Coordinates of C-alpha atoms in Angstrom, one line a residue:
X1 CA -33.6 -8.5 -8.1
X2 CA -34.1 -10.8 -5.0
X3 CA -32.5 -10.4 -1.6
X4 CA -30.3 -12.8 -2.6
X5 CA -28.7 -10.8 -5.4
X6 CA -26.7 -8.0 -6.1
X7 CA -26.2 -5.6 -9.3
X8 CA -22.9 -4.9 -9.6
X9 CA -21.0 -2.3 -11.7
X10 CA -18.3 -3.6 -14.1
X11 CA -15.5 -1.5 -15.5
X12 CA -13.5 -3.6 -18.6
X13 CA -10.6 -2.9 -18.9
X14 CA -6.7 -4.6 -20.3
X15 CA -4.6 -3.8 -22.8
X16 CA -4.0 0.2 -21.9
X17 CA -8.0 0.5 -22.0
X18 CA -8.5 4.0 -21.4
X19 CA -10.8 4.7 -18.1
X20 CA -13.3 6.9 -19.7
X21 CA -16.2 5.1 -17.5
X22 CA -15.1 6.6 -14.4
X23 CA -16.7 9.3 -12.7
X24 CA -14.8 12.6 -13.7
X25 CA -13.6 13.4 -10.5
X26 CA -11.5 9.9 -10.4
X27 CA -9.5 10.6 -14.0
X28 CA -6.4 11.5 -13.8
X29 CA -5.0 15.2 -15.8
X30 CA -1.7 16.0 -17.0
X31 CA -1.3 17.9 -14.2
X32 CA -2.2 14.8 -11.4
X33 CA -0.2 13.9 -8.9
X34 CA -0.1 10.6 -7.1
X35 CA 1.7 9.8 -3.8
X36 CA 3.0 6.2 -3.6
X37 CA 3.4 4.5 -0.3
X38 CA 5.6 1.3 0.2
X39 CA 5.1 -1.4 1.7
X40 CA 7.4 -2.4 5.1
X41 CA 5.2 -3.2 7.8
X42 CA 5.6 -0.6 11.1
X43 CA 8.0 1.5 9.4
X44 CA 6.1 2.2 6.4
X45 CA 3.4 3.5 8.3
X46 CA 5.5 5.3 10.3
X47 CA 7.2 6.8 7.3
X48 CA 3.7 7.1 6.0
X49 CA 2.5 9.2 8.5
X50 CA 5.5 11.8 8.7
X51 CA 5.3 11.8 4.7
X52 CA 0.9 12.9 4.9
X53 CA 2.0 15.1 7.5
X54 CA 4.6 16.6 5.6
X55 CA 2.3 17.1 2.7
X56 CA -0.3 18.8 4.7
X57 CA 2.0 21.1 6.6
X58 CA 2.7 22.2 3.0
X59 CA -1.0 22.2 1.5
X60 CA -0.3 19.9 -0.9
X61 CA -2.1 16.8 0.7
X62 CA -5.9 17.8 -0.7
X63 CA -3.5 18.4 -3.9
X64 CA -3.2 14.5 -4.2
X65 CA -4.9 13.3 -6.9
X66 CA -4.1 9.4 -5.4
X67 CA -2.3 7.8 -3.1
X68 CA -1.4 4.1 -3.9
X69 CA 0.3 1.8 -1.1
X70 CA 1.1 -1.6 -0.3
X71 CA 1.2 -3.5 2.9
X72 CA 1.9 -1.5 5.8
X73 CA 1.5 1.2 3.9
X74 CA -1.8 0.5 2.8
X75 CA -2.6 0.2 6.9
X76 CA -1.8 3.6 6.4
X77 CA -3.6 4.2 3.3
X78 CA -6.8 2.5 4.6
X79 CA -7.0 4.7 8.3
X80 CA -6.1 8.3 6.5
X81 CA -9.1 7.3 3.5
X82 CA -11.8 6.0 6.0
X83 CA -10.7 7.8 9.0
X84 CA -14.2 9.2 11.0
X85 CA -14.9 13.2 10.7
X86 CA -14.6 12.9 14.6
X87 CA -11.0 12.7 14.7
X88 CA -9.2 15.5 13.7
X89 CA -6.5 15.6 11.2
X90 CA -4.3 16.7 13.9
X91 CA -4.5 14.3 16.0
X92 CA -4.0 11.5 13.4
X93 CA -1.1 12.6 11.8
X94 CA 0.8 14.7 14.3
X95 CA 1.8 18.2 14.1
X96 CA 4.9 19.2 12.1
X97 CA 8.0 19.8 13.9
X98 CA 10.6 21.0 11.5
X99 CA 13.3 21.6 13.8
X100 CA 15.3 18.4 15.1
X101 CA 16.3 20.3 18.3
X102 CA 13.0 21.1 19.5
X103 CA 12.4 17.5 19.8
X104 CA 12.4 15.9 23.4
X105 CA 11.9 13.0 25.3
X106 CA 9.6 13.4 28.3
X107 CA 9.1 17.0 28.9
X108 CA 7.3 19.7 26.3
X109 CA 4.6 19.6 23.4
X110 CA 7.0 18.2 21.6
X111 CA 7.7 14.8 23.5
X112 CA 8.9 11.8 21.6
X113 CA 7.1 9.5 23.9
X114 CA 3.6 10.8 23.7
X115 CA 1.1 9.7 21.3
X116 CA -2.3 11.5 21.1
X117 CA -5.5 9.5 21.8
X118 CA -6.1 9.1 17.5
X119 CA -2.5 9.1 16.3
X120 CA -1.8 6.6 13.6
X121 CA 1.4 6.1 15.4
X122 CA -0.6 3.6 18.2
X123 CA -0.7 1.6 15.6
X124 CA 2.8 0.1 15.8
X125 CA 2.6 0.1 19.6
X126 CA 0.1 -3.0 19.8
X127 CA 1.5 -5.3 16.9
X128 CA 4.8 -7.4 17.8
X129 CA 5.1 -10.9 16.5
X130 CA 4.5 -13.1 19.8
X131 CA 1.2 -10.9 20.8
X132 CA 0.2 -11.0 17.2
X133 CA 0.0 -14.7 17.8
X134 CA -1.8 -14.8 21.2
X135 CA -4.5 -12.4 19.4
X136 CA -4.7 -14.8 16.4
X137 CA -5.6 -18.0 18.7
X138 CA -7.6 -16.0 21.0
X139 CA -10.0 -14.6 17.7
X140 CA -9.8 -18.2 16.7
X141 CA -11.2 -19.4 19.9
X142 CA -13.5 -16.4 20.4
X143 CA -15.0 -16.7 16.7
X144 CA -14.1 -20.5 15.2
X145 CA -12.7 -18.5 11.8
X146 CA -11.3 -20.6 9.3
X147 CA -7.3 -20.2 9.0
X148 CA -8.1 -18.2 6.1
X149 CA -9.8 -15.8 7.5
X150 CA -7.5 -15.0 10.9
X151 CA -4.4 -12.8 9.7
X152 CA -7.7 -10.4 8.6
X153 CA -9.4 -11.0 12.1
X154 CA -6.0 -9.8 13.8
X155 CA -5.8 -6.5 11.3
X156 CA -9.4 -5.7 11.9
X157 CA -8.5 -5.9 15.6
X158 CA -5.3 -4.4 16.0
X159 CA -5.6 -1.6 13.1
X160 CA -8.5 -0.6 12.1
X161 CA -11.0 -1.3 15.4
X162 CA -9.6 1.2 17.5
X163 CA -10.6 3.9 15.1
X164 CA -14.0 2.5 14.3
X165 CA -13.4 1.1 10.9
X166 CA -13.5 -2.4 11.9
X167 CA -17.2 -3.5 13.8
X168 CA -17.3 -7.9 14.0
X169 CA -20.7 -9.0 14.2
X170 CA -21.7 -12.1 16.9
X171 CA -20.2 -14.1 13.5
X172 CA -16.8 -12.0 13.7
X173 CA -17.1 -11.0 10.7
X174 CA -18.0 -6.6 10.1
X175 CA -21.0 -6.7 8.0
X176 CA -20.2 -3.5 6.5
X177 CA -18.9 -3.3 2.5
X178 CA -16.4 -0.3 1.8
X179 CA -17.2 2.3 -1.4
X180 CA -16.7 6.0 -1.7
X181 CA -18.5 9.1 -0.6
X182 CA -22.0 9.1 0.5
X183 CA -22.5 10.8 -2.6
X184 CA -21.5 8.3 -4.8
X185 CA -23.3 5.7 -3.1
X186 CA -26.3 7.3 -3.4
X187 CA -25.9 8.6 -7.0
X188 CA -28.2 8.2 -9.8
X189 CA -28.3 4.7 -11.0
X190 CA -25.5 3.9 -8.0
X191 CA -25.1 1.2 -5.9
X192 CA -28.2 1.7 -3.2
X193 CA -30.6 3.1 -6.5
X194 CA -29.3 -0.1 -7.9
X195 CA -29.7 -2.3 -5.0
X196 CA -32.8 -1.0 -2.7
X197 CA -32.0 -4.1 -0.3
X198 CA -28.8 -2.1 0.8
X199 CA -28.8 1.2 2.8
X200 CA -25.8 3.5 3.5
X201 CA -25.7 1.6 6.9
X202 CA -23.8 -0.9 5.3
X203 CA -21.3 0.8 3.8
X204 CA -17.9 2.5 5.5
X205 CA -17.7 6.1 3.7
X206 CA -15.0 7.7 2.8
X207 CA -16.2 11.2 4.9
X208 CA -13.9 14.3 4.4
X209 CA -12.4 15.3 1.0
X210 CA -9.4 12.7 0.3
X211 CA -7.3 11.8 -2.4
X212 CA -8.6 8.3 -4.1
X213 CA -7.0 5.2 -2.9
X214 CA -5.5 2.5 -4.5
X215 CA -4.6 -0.6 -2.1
X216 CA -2.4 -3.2 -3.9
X217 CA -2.2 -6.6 -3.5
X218 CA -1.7 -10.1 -5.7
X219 CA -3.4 -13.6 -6.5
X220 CA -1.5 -16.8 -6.9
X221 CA -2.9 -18.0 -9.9
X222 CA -2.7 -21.8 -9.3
X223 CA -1.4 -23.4 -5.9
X224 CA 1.3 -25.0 -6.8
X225 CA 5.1 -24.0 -6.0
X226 CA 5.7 -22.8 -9.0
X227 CA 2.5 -20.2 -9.3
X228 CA 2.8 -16.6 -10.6
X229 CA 1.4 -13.4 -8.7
X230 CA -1.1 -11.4 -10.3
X231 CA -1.4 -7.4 -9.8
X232 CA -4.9 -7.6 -7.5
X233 CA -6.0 -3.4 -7.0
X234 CA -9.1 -2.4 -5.1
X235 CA -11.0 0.7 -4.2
X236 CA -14.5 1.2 -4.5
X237 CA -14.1 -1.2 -7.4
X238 CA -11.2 -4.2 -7.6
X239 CA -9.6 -7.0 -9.6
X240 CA -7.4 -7.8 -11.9
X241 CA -7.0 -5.2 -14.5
X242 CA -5.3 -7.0 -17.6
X243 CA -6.9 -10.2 -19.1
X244 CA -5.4 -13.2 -18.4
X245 CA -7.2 -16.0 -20.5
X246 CA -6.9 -19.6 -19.1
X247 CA -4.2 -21.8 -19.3
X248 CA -2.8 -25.3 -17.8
X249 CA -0.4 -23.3 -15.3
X250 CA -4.2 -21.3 -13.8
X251 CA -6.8 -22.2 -12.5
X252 CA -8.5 -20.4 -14.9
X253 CA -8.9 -17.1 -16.8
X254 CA -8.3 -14.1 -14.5
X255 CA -9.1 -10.6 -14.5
X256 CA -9.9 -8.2 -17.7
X257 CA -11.3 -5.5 -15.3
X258 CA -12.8 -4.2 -12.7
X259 CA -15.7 -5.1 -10.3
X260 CA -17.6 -2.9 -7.6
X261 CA -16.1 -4.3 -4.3
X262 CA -19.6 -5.0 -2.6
X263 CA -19.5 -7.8 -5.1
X264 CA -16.1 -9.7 -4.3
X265 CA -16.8 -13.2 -3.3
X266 CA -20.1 -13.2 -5.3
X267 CA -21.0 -15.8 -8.8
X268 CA -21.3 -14.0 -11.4
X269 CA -25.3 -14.8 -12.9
X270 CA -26.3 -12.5 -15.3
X271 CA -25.2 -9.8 -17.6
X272 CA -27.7 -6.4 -16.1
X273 CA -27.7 -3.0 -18.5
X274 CA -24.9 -2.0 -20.1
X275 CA -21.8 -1.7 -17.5
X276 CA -23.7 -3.8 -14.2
X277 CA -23.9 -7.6 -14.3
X278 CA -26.5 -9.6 -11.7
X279 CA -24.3 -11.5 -9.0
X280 CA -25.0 -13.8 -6.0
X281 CA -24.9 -12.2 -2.5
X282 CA -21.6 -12.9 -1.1
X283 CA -21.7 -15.1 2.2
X284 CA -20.6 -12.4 3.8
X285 CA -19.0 -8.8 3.2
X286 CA -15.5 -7.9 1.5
X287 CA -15.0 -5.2 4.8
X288 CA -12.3 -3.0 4.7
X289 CA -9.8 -5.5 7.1
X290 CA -10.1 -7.7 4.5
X291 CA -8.4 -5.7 1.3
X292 CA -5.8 -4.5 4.7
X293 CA -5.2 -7.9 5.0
X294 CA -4.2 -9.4 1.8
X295 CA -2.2 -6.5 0.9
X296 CA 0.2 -6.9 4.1
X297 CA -0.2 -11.0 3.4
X298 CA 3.6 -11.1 4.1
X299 CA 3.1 -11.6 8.0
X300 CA 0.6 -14.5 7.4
X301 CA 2.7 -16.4 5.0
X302 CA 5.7 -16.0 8.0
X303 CA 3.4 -17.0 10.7
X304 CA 2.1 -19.6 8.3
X305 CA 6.0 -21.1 7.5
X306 CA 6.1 -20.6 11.4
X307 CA 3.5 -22.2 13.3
X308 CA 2.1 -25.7 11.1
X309 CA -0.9 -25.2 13.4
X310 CA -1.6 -22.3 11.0
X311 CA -1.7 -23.7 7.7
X312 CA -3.5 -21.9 5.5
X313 CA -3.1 -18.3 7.1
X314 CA -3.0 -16.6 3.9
X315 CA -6.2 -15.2 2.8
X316 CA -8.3 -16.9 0.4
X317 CA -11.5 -15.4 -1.6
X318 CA -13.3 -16.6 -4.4
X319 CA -12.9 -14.4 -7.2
X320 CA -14.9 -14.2 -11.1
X321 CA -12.9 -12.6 -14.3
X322 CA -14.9 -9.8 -15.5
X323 CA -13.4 -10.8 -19.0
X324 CA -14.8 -14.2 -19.1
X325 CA -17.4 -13.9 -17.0
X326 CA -19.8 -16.0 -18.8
X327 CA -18.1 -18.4 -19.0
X328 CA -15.4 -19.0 -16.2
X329 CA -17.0 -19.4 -12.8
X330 CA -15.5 -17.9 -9.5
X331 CA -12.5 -20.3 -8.4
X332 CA -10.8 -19.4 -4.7
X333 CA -7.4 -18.1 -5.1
X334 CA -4.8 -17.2 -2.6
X335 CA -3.7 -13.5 -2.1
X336 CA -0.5 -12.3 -1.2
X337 CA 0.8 -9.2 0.1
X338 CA 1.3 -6.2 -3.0
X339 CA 4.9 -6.1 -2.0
X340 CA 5.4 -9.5 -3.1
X341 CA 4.9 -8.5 -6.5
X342 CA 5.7 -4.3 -6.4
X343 CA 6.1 -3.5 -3.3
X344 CA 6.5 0.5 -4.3
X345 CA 2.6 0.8 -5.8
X346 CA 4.1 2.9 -8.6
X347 CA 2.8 0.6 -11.6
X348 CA -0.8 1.4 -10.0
X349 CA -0.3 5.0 -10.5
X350 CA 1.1 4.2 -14.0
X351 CA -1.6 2.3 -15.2
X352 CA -3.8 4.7 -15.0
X353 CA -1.7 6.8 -17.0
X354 CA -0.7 9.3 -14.1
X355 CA 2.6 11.5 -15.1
X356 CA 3.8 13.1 -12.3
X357 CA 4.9 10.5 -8.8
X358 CA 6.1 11.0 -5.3
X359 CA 6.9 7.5 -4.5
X360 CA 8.2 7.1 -0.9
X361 CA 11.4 4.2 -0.8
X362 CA 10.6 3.5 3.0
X363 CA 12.5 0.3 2.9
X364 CA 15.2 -1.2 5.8
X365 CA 17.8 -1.7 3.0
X366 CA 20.4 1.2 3.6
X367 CA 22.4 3.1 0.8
X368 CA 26.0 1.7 0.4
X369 CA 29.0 0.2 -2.0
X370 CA 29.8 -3.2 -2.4
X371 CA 33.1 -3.3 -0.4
X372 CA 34.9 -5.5 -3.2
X373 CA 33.2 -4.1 -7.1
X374 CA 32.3 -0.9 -5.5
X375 CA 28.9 -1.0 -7.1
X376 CA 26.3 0.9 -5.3
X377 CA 23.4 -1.0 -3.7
X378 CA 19.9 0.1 -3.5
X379 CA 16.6 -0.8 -2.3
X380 CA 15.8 -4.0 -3.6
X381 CA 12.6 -2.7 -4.2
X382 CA 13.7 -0.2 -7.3
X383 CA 15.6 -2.1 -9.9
X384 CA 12.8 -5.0 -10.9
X385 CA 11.5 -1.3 -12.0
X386 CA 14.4 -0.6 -14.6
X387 CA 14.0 -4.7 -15.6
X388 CA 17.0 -5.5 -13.4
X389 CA 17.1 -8.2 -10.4
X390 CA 18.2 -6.7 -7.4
X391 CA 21.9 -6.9 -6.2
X392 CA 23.7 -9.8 -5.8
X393 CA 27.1 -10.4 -4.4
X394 CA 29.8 -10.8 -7.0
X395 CA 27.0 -10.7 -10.1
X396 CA 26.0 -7.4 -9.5
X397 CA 22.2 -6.1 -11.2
X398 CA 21.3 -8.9 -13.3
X399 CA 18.8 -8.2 -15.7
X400 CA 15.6 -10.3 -16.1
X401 CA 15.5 -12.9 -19.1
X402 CA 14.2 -16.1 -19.9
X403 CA 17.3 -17.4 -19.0
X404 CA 17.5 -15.4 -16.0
X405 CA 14.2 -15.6 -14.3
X406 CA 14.9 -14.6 -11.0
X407 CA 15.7 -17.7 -7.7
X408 CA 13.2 -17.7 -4.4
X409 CA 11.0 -14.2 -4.3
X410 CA 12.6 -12.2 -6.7
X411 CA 10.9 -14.1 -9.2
X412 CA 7.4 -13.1 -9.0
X413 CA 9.9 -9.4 -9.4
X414 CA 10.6 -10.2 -13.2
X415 CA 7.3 -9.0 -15.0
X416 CA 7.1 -5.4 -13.0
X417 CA 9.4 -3.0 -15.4
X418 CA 8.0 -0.1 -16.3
X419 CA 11.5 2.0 -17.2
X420 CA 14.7 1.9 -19.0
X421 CA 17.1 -0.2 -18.0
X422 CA 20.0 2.6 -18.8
X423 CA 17.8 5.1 -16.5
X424 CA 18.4 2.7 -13.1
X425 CA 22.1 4.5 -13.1
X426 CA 21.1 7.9 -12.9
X427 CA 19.1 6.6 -9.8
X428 CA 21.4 4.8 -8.0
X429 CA 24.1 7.2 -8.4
X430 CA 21.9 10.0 -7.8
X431 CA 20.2 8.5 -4.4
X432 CA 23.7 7.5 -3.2
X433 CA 25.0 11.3 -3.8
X434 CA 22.0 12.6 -2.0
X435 CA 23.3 10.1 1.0
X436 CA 26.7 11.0 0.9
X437 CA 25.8 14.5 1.3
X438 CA 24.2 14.2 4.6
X439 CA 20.0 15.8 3.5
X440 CA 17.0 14.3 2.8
X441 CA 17.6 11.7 0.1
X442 CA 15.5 13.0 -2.4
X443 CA 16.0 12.7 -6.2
X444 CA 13.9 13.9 -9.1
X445 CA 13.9 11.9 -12.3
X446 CA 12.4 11.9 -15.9
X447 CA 11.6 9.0 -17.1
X448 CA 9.7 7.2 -20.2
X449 CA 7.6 4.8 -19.3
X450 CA 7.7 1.3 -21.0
X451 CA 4.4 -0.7 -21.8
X452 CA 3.6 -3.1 -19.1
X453 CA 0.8 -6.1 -20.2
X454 CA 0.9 -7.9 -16.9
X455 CA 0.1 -4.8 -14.8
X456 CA -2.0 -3.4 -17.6
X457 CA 0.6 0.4 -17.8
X458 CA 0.5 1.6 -21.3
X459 CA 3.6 3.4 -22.5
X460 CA 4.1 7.2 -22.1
X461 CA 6.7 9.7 -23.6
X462 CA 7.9 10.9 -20.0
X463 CA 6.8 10.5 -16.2
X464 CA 8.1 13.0 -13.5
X465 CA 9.2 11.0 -10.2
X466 CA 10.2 12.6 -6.8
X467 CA 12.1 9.4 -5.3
X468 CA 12.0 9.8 -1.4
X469 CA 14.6 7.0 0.4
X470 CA 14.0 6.2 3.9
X471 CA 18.0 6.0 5.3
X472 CA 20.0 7.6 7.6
X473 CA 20.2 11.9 7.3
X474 CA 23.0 13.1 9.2
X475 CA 22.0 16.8 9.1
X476 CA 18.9 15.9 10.9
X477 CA 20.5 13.2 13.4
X478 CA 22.9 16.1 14.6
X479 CA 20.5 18.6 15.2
X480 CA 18.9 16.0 18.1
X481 CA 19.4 16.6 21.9
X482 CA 21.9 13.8 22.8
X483 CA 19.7 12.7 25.5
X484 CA 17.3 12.3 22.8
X485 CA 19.8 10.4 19.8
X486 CA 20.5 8.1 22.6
X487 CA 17.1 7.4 23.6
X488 CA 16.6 6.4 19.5
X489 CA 19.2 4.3 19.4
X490 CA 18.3 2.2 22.3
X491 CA 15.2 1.6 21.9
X492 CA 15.6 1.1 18.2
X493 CA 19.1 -1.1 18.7
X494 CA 20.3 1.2 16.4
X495 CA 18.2 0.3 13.5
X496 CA 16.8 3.7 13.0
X497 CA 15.4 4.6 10.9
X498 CA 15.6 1.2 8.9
X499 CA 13.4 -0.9 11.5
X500 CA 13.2 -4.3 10.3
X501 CA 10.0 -5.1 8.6
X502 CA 9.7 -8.7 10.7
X503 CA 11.7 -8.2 13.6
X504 CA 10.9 -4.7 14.8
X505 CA 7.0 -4.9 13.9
X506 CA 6.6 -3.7 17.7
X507 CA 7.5 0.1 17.6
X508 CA 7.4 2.2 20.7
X509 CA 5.7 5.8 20.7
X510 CA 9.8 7.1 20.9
X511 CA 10.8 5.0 18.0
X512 CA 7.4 5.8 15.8
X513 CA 8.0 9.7 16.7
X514 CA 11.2 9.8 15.9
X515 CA 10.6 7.9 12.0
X516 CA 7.4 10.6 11.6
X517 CA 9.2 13.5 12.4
X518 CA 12.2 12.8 10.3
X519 CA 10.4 11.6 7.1
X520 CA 7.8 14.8 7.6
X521 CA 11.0 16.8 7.5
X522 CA 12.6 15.3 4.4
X523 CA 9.4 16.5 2.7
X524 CA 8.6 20.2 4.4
X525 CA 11.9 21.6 6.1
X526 CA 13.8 24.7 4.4
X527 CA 17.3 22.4 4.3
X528 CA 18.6 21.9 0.7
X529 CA 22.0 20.1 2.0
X530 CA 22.4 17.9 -1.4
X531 CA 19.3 18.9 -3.5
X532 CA 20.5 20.4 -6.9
X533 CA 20.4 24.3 -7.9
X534 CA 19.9 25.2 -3.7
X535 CA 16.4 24.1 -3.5
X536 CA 15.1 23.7 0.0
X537 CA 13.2 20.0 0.4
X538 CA 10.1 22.1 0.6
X539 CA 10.5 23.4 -2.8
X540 CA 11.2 20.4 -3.9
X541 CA 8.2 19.1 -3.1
X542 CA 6.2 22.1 -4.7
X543 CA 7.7 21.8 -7.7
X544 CA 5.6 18.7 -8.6
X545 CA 2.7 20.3 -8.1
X546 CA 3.8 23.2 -10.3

């Protein structure tokens, strides 16, 4: 192998391939349980970090057998994985306050408005969509990136530098790949034995015991108006999982498995030994901002529909199928952000055959009836899930079709179900009770799971899911000081705890606080206010781990 080249490790994969390849540690049991964080900008992550704080306070977070996320959640995602052994846990997810009324605003340990020095909660504080701008021209100016490669730029600077994940050489670019432990990197026949012209200095580790990431995002796979999104996963390794052969509507074939992410942005050259193929280096790393950056691609694209002076914000990579690699060479696709596609990360979790999910709804779209058919409306996020478009005015849940394909976004939403259609009733009604009653909107479910070809999810007699619903909880609003419900309401003009995903992208420490500590209690408080057979949101929480 020259200096110029890389061995890479391929994983094949499509058509409910099992995962037998993978290190042992990384398969999923019966007993696994996966944590799925949605997408939603600022208030996902806010969610995100009450909902890891919740699960440690519990001792169920080193339970986790994966967490999958998309968009702001994966900002999340990304910090907790990667976050340096000098910050404490503590510090970066905040400490567990389980009663409301203990909550203040300026004076006490448990001040709304303080952040400590590591907190994941900063990040919120220095986004916002005008200063977002001003960074992306200044980076522009300071580095000369391509348009392409901006909208990552601004993530490394605004996310992930501040905690040391994100260092831009003189070029602006972190040389740095992402993998795994230090163990795995330096495995027998792993990626430094197989490469002696890397070292561990140019790879961010992941360096305290975490669960295994899986950060979601999409490819257009053509340019034109009319292109599909593909499911896009990465980790230590990334692609497209299911085979798509070419066709006039691609650019070419796509995908049929996975490809150590080192090698993203590489040619394929050369099959290696068994499981590792020879590749070109890449012109420069795939770094941590930049799998951050595609999966929260949503705020490019706006900024990009925005501001013509920023055509072509949306990231762009070139990218090889592992299941036509010989033939097919690497063509640059767009990416999009995950929750243009699934914006919940459960189908993720479900293709790797996982059977027991807490997926956290943190979404801005409340609980409610249709005034006139009385139908109630959910998340649009949930019912592409059961095969259903989400609700329309005077149409109701439509379900997908060839004659119903889906108008503007919810289109690319038509090839994601993974669950009966006649389950998505249970779940509405059930979520809406659990609002009605005034607790956590928690609702457990058992569910068989429907093959999936596009996401590559085999079928599976039965999947237990702990739905958690970012909305409104009135027994936990009334417990607040009314100094302090105030304070939350002005800040937040009375949003909370549905911030909006575009316009509220700037949080304050008070508003971030506030979305933590209520979505930490929905997990580990002792209330059981609308959970069934008197079970305390604790114990609800425990039992999926049972």
């Amino acid at each position: 192998m020259s200096n110029k080249q890389l061995v890479a490790g391929i994983l094949p994969l499509g058509d409910g391939m099992a995962t037998a390849e993978l290190p042992e540690q990384l398969r999923a049991t019966a007993r696994s349980v996966g944590l799925c964080l949605s997408g939603g900008g600022s208030r996902a992550l806010s969610c995100a970090m009450g909902q890891l704080r919740g699960l440690r306070a519990l001792g169920k977070l080193d339970q986790l057998f994966a967490i999958s996320s998309v968009s702001g959640g994966t900002w999340a995602n990304s910090l907790f994985t990667y976050l340096p052994e000098r910050i404490s846990d503590d510090d970066f997810l905040g400490r567990p306050v389980l009663n409301p009324g203990a909550l203040t605003l300026l004076l006490g340990p448990n001040r709304l408005d303080h952040l400590p020095p590591n907190n994941l909660g900063w990040v919120p504080t220095r986004l916002g969509l005008f200063s977002d701008l001003d960074a992306i021209l200044e980076l522009k100016a300071r580095y000369g990136y391509a348009n392409d490669d901006l909208w990552q730029g601004l993530i490394g600077e605004r996310i992930l530098k501040p905690y040391g994940l994100w260092q831009p050489d003189g070029s602006g670019f972190d040389p740095r790949y992402f993998s795994w432990t230090s163990a795995y990197l330096h495995a027998g026949n792993g990626i430094l034995a197989r490469n002696p012209g890397l070292s561990a200095r140019d790879f961010v580790c992941v360096e305290r015991r975490r669960p295994f990431p899986i950060f979601n995002t999409a490819l257009f796979n053509n340019d034109g108006a009319t292109a599909d999104l593909i499911p896009f996963e990465c980790n230590f390794q990334l692609g497209v999982r299911q085979f798509f052969p070419a066709a006039p509507e691609q650019l070419g074939a796509i995908g049929g498995g996975l490809l150590d992410s080192f090698a993203m942005g590489s040619d394929y050259l050369a099959e290696a030994t068994p499981g590792q193929v020879d590749t070109s280096l890449p012109a420069r790393a795939f770094a941590l901002n930049d799998i951050a950056g595609c999966s929260s691609a949503a705020f490019a694209q706006a900024l990009e529909e925005q501001y013509p002076e920023l055509s072509g914000l949306v990231p762009r990579y070139a990218y090889w199928p592992v299941g036509d690699r010989r033939r097919q060479p690497a063509h640059h696709y767009r990416f999009a952000d995950g929750g243009s596609l699934e914006n919940l990360g459960v189908n993720a979790m479900l293709a790797r055959g996982l059977r027991r999910l807490i997926v956290c709804v943190n979404t801005d779209e409340p609980l409610g009836r249709d005034a006139g058919s009385g139908e109630i409306i959910v998340s649009s996020d949930l019912p592409p899930l059961f095969g259903l478009q989400p609700y329309q005015p005077g149409l109701g849940y439509v379900p997908y079709g060839p004659s119903q394909p889906g108008q503007g976004p919810t289109r690319q939403y038509r090839h994601s179900q993974v669950f009966p259609t006649a389950s998505f009733a249970a779940l509405k009604s059930g979520l809406y009770a659990a609002r009605q009653a005034g607790g956590a909107i928690l609702l457990r479910q058992t569910l068989p799971v429907l093959p999936n070809r596009w996401f590559d999810v085999p079928g599976q007699d039965a999947v237990e899911i702990l739905w958690v619903y970012n909305d409104f909880v009135a027994s936990w609003w009334n417990q607040l000081a009314e100094d302090v419900r105030l304070a939350i309401d002005v800040e937040g003009l009375g949003q909370f705890p549905r911030y909006n995903t575009f316009t509220q992208l700037e949080l304050s420490a008070v508003l971030v606080n506030a979305l933590a500590h209520l979505s930490c209690w929905c997990l580990a408080s002792d209330s059981t206010l609308g959970n069934p057979g008197g079970l305390s949101n604790a114990q609800m929480v425990g039992a999926m781990f049972d």
